[in-house]
Coordinates of C-alpha atoms in Angstrom, one line a residue:
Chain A
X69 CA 106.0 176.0 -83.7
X70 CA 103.2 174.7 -82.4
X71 CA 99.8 177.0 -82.3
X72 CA 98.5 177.5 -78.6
X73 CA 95.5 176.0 -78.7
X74 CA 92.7 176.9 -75.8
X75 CA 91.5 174.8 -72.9
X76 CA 87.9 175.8 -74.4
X77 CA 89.0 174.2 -77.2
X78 CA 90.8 171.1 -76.1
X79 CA 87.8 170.5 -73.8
X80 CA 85.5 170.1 -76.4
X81 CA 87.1 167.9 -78.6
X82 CA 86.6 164.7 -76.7
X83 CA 82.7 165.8 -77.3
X84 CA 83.1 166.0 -80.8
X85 CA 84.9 162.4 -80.3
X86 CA 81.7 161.0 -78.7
X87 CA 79.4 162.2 -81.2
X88 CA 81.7 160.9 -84.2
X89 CA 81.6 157.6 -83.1
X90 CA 78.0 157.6 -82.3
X91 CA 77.6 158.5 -86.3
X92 CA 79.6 155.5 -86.7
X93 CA 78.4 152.9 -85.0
X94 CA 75.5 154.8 -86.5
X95 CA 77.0 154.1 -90.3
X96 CA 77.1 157.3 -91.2
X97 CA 79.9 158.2 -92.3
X98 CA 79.6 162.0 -94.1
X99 CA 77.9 165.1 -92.1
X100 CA 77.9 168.7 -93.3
X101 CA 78.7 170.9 -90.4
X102 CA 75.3 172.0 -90.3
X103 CA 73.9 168.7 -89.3
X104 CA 77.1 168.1 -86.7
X105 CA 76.0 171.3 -85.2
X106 CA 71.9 169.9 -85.0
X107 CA 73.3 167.2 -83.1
X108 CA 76.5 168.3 -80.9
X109 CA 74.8 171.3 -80.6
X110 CA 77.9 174.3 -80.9
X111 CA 77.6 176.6 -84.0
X112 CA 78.2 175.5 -87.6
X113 CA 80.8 178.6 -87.3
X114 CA 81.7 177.2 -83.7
X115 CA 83.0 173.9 -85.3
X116 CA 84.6 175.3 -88.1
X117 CA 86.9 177.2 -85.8
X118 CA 87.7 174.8 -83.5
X119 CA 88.6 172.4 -86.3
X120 CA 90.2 175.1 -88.4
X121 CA 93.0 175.3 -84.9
X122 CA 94.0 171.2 -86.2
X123 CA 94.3 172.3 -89.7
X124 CA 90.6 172.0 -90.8
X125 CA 89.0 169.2 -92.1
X126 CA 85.8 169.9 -93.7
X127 CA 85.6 170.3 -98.0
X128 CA 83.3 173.1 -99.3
X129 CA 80.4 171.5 -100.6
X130 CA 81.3 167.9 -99.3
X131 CA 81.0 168.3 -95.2
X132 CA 82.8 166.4 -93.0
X133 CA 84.2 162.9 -94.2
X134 CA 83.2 161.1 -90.1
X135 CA 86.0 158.2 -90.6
X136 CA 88.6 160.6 -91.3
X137 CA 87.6 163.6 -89.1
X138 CA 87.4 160.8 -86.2
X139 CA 90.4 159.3 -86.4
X140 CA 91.8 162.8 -86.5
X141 CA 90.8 163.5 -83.5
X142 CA 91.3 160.6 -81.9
X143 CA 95.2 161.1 -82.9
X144 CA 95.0 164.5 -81.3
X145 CA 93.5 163.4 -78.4
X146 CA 96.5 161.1 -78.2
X147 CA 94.3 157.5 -78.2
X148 CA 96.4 156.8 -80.3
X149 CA 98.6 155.7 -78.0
X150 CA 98.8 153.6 -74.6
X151 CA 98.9 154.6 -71.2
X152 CA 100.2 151.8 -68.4
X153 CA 97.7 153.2 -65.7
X154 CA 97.4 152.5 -62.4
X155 CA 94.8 153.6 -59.9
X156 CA 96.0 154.8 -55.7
X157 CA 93.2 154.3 -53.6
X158 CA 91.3 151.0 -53.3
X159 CA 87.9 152.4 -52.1
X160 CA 84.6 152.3 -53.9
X161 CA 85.7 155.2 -56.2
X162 CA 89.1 153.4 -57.5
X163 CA 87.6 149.8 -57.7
X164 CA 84.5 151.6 -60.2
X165 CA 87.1 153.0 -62.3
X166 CA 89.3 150.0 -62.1
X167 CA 86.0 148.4 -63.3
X168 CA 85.1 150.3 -66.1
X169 CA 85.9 148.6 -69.4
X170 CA 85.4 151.8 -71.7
X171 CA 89.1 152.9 -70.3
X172 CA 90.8 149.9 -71.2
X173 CA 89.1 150.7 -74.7
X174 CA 90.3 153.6 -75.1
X175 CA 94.0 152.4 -74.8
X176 CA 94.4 153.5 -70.6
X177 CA 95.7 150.3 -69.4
X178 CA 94.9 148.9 -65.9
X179 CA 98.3 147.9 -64.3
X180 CA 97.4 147.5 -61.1
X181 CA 95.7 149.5 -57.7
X182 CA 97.6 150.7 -54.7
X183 CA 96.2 150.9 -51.6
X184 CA 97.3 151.5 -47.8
X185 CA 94.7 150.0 -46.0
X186 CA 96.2 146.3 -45.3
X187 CA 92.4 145.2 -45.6
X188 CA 92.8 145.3 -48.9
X189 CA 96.2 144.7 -49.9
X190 CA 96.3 141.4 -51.5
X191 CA 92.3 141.2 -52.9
X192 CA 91.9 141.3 -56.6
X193 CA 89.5 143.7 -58.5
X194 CA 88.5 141.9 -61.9
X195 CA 92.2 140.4 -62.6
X196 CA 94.1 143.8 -60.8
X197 CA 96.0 142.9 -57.8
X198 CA 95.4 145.5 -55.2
X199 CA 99.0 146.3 -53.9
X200 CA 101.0 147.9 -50.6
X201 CA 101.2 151.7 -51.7
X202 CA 104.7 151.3 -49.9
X203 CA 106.0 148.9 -53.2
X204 CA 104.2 152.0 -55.8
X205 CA 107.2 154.0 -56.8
X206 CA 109.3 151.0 -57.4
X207 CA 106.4 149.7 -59.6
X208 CA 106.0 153.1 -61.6
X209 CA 109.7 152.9 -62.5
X210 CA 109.9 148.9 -63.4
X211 CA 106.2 149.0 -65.4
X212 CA 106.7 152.1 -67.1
X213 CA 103.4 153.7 -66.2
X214 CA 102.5 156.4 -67.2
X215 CA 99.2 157.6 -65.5
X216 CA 97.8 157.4 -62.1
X217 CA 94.7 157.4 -61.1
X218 CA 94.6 159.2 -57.4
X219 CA 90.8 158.3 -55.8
X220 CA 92.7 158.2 -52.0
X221 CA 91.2 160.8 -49.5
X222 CA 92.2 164.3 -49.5
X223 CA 94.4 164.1 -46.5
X224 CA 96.8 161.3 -48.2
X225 CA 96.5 163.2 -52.2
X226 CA 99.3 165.1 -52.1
X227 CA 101.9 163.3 -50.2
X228 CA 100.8 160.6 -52.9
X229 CA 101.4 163.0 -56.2
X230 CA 104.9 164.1 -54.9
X231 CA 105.8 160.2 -54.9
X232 CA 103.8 159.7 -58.0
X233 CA 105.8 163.0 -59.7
X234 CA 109.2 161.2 -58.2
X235 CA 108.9 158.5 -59.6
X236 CA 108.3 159.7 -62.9
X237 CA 104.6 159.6 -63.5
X238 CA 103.4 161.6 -66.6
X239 CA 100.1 162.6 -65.7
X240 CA 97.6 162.6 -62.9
X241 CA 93.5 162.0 -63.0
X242 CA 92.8 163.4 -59.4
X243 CA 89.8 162.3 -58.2
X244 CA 90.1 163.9 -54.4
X245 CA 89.1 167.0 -53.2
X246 CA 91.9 169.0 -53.5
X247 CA 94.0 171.6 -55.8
X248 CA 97.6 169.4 -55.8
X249 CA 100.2 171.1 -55.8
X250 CA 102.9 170.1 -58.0
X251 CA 106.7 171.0 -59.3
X252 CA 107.6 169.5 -62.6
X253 CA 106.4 168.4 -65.5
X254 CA 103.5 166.5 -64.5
X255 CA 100.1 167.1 -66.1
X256 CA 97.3 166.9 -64.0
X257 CA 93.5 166.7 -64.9
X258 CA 90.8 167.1 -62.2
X259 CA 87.4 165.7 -61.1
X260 CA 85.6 167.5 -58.5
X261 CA 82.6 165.6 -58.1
X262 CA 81.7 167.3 -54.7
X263 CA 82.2 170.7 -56.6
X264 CA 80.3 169.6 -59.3
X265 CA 77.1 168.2 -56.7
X266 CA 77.5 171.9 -55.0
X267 CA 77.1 173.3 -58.6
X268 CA 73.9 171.8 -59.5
X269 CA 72.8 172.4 -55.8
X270 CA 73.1 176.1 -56.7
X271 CA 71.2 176.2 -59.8
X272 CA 68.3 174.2 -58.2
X273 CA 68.0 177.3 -56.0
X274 CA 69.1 179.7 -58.2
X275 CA 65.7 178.2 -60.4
X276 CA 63.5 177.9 -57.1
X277 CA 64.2 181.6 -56.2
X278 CA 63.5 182.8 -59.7
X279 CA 59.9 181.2 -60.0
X280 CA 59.0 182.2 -56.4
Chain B
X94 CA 65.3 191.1 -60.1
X95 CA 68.2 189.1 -59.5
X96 CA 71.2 189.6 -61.8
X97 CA 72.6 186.7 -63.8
X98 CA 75.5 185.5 -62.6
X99 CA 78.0 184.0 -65.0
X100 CA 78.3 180.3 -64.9
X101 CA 81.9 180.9 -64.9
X102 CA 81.3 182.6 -61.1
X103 CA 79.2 179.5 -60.0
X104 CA 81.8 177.2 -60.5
X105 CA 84.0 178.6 -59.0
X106 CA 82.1 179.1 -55.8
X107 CA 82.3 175.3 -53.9
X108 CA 86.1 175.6 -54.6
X109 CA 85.6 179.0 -52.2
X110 CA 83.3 177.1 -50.2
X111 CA 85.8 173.7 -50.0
X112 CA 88.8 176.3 -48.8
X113 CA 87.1 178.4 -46.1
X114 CA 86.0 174.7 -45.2
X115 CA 89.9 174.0 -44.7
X116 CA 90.6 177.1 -43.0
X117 CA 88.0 176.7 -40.3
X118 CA 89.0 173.0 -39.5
X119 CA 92.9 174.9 -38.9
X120 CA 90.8 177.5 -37.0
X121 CA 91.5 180.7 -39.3
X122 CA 88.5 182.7 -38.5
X123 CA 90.1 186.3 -40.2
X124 CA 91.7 186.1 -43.7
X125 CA 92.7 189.2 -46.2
X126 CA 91.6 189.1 -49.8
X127 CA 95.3 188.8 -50.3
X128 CA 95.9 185.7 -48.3
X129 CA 92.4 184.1 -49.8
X130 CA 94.0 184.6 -52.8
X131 CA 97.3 183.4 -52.4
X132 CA 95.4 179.6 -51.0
X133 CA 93.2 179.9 -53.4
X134 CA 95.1 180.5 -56.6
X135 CA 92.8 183.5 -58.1
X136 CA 94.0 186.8 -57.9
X137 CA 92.8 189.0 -55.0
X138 CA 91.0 190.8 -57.6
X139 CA 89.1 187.9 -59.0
X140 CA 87.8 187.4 -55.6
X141 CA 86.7 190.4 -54.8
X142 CA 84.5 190.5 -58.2
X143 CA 83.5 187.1 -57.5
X144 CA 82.0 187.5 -54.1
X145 CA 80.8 191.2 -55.4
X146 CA 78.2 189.2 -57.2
X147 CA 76.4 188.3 -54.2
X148 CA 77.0 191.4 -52.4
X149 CA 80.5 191.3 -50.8
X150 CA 81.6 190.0 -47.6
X151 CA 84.6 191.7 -47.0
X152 CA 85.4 194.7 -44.7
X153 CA 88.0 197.6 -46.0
X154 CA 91.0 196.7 -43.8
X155 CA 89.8 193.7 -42.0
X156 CA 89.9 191.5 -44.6
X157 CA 87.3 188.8 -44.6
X158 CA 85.6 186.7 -41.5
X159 CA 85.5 183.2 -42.6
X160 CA 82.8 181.7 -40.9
X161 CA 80.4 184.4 -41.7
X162 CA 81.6 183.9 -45.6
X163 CA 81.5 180.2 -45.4
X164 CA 78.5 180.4 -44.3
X165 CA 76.8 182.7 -46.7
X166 CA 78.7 180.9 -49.5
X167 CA 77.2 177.6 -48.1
X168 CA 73.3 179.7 -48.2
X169 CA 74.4 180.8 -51.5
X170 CA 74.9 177.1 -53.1
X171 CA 72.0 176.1 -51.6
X172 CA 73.8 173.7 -48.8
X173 CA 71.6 175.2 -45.9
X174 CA 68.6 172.5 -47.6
X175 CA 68.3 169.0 -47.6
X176 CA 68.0 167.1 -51.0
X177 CA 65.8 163.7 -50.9
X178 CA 68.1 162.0 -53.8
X179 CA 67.8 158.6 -55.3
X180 CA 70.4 156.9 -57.6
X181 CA 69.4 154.8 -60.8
X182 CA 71.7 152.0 -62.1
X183 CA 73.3 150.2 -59.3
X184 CA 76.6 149.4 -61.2
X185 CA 79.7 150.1 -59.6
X186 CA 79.8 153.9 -60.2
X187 CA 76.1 154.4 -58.6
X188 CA 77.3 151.9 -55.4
X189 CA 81.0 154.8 -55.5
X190 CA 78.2 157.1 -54.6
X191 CA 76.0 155.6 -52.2
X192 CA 78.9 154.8 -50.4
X193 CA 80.4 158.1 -50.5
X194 CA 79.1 160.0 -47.0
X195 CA 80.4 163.4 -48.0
X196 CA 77.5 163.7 -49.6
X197 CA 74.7 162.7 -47.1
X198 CA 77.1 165.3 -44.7
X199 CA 76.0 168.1 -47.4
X200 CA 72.4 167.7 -47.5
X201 CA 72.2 165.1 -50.6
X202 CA 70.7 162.5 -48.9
X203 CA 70.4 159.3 -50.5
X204 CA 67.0 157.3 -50.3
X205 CA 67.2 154.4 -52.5
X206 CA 68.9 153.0 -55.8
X207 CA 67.0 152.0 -58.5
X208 CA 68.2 149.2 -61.4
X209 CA 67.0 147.6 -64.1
X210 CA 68.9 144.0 -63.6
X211 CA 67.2 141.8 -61.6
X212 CA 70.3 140.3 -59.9
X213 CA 71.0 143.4 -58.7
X214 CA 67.2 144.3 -57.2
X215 CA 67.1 143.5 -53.4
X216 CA 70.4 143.9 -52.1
X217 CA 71.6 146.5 -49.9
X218 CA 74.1 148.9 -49.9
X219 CA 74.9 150.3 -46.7
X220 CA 71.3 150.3 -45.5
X221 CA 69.9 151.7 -49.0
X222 CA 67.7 149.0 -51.0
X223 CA 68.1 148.8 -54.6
X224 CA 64.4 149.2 -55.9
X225 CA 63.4 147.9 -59.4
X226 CA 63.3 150.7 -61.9
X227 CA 59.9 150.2 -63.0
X228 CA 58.5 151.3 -59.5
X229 CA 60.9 154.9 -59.6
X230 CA 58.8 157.0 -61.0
X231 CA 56.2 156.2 -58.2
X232 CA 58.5 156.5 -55.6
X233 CA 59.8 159.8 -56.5
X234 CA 56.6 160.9 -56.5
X235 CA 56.0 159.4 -52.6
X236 CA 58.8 160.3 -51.5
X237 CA 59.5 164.2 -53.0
X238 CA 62.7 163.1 -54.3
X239 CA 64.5 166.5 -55.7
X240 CA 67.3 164.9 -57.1
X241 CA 68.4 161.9 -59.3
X242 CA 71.9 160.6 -60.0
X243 CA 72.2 158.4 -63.6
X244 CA 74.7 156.2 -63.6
X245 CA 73.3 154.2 -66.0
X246 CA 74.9 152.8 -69.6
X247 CA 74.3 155.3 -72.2
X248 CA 72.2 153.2 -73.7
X249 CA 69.2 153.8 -70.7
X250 CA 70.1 157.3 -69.7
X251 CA 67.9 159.4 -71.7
X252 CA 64.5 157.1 -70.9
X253 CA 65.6 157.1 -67.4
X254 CA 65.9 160.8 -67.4
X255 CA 62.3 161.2 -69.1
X256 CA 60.5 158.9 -67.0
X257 CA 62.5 161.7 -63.8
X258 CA 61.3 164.4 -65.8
X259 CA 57.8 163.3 -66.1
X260 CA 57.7 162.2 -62.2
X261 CA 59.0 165.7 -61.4
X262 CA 62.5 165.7 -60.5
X263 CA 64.0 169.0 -60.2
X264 CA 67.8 168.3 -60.7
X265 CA 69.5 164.9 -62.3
X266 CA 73.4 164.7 -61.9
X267 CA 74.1 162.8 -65.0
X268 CA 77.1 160.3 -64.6
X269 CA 76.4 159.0 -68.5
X270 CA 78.3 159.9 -71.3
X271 CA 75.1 161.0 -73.4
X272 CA 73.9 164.8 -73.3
X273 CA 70.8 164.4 -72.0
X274 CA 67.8 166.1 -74.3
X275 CA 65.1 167.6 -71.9
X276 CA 62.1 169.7 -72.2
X277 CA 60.8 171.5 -68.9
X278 CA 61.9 173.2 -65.6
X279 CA 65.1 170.4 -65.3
X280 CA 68.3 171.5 -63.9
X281 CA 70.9 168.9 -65.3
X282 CA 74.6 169.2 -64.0
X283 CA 76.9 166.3 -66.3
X284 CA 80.4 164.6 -65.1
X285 CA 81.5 163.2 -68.4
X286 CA 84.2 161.3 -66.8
X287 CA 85.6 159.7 -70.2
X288 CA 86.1 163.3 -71.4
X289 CA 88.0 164.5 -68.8
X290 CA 90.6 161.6 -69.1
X291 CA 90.8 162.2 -72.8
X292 CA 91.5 165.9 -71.6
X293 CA 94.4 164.6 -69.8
X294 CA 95.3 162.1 -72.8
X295 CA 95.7 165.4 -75.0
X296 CA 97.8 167.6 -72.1
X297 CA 100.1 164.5 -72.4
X298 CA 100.7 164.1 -76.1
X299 CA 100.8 168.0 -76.5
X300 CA 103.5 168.4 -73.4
X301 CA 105.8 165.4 -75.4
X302 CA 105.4 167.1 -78.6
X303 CA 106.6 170.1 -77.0
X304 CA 109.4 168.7 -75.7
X305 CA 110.0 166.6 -78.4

């Protein structure tokens, strides 16, 4: 059986992604986790552990072999794989994603963007028709997609999940401003931005009030 | 002296904020812990420790009076200010955000956008200008800009964010996928947007092996 592995965990590894394929494009392709840890900047015993939770992948007196430890976690992170995407919500937040090369990369694959302002319907982003958000369940099921991208306002998000988790969606990048709420067996990954500006908003007074 | 408050706490404070938010647009002025908590999703518990940190708000056997909490949760985060804020890179991402007025509505408001390519240097969005980059630093400086948004390629980020440090910037909220390396008084606040759909790329895989 499977080991349960922490969200601490899980939601560093993409970081260690980022910094292996910096070393690659860097060329260098063997790190002892001592220099990892000078760059990434968690604990040589930090990275150990959280690489020990996939099985480990570092030889004693060898370090890390960054080809191998990269593609490793590239499997785990599943990029491996495809994902037929689309993106609900044709505003300024859904066309920049829909925009964003660096997805398609990574294997998430731009269907198509939904939208229920009839403005839109119809326009093309890049070489993404923007389609009726009446026609998107029918579309999940014919494209077998897999992901959607919700940047609609918060007032239209959930009504929008519980068609998107009907029609058999797999997971959700929620991109409005609230906590969905979901039956099912649909993943769902968050981005707050608003909660995120608020954050920083606090330690920019938290820092002014300490210095006063 | 203040006591350090765990940044654990912090984050969860705009989600209090964005709730109590709801409930006074559906013109709940009078809420238990209990009730807060079943909304809210932490336990009644949690909330009480949380809002402990900052003295308590609530009354034994009244519960808690919304506004009054919104409102000191709003002082708390540092919403009762005004932020002069300027963007740098114009791209699609930094135009998401200009256009974006929930910000401006919490005190971030946006001056100008600043970028690098020259086809981009002139136009408007909305009724921002986008500004050359090599005349930022000397705005900032004119115009007490407190905060910077990058949403520039990785490539540019950490320069940019030098050149804000230098011309005094007290809080950048860093849309690049580099972790920016900063001496001084900076507060930096990331969205790493790439990680958090690789987040979501591993909930899938791991929820099909499950089931698998």
């Amino acid at each position: 059986m499977a080991k349960q592995i922490s969200m601490a965990v899980i939601r560093r590894l993409p970081k260690y992604h980022r910094y292996l394929k910096d070393l690659l494009e860097r060329e260098i392709y063997r790190i002892s986790s001592k220099e990892l840890s000078e760059i990434i900047g968690f604990t040589a015993s930090q990275i150990r552990q959280d690489l020990n939770n996939f099985g480990g992948f570092g030889q004693q007196g060898y370090g890390y072999n960054v080809e191998e430890l990269y593609s490793e976690i590239s499997k785990i992170l599943g990029l491996h794989n495809t994902y037929n995407t689309i993106i609900v919500g044709a505003g300024n937040l859904g066309q920049a994603i829909a925009n964003y090369s660096g997805f398609q990369k990574s294997g998430f694959e731009i269907k198509a963007l939904f939208e229920a302002n009839p403005r839109f319907i119809g326009l093309k982003i890049r070489d993404l028709e923007i389609l009726d958000v009446e026609v998107m369940e029918e579309y999940i099921k014919e494209n077998n997609i897999k992901i959607a991208v919700i940047c609609t306002p918060k007032e239209s998000a959930q009504d929008i999940a519980n068609k998107l988790v009907k029609a058999g969606i797999s997971g959700i990048w929620n991109f409005a401003p609230v906590d969905l709420q979901l039956d099912g067996n649909v993943v769902v990954e968050n981005v707050h931005l608003t909660e995120s500006l608020f954050t920083l908003s606090y330690l920019l007074n938290e820092k002014e009030e300490a210095t006063r």
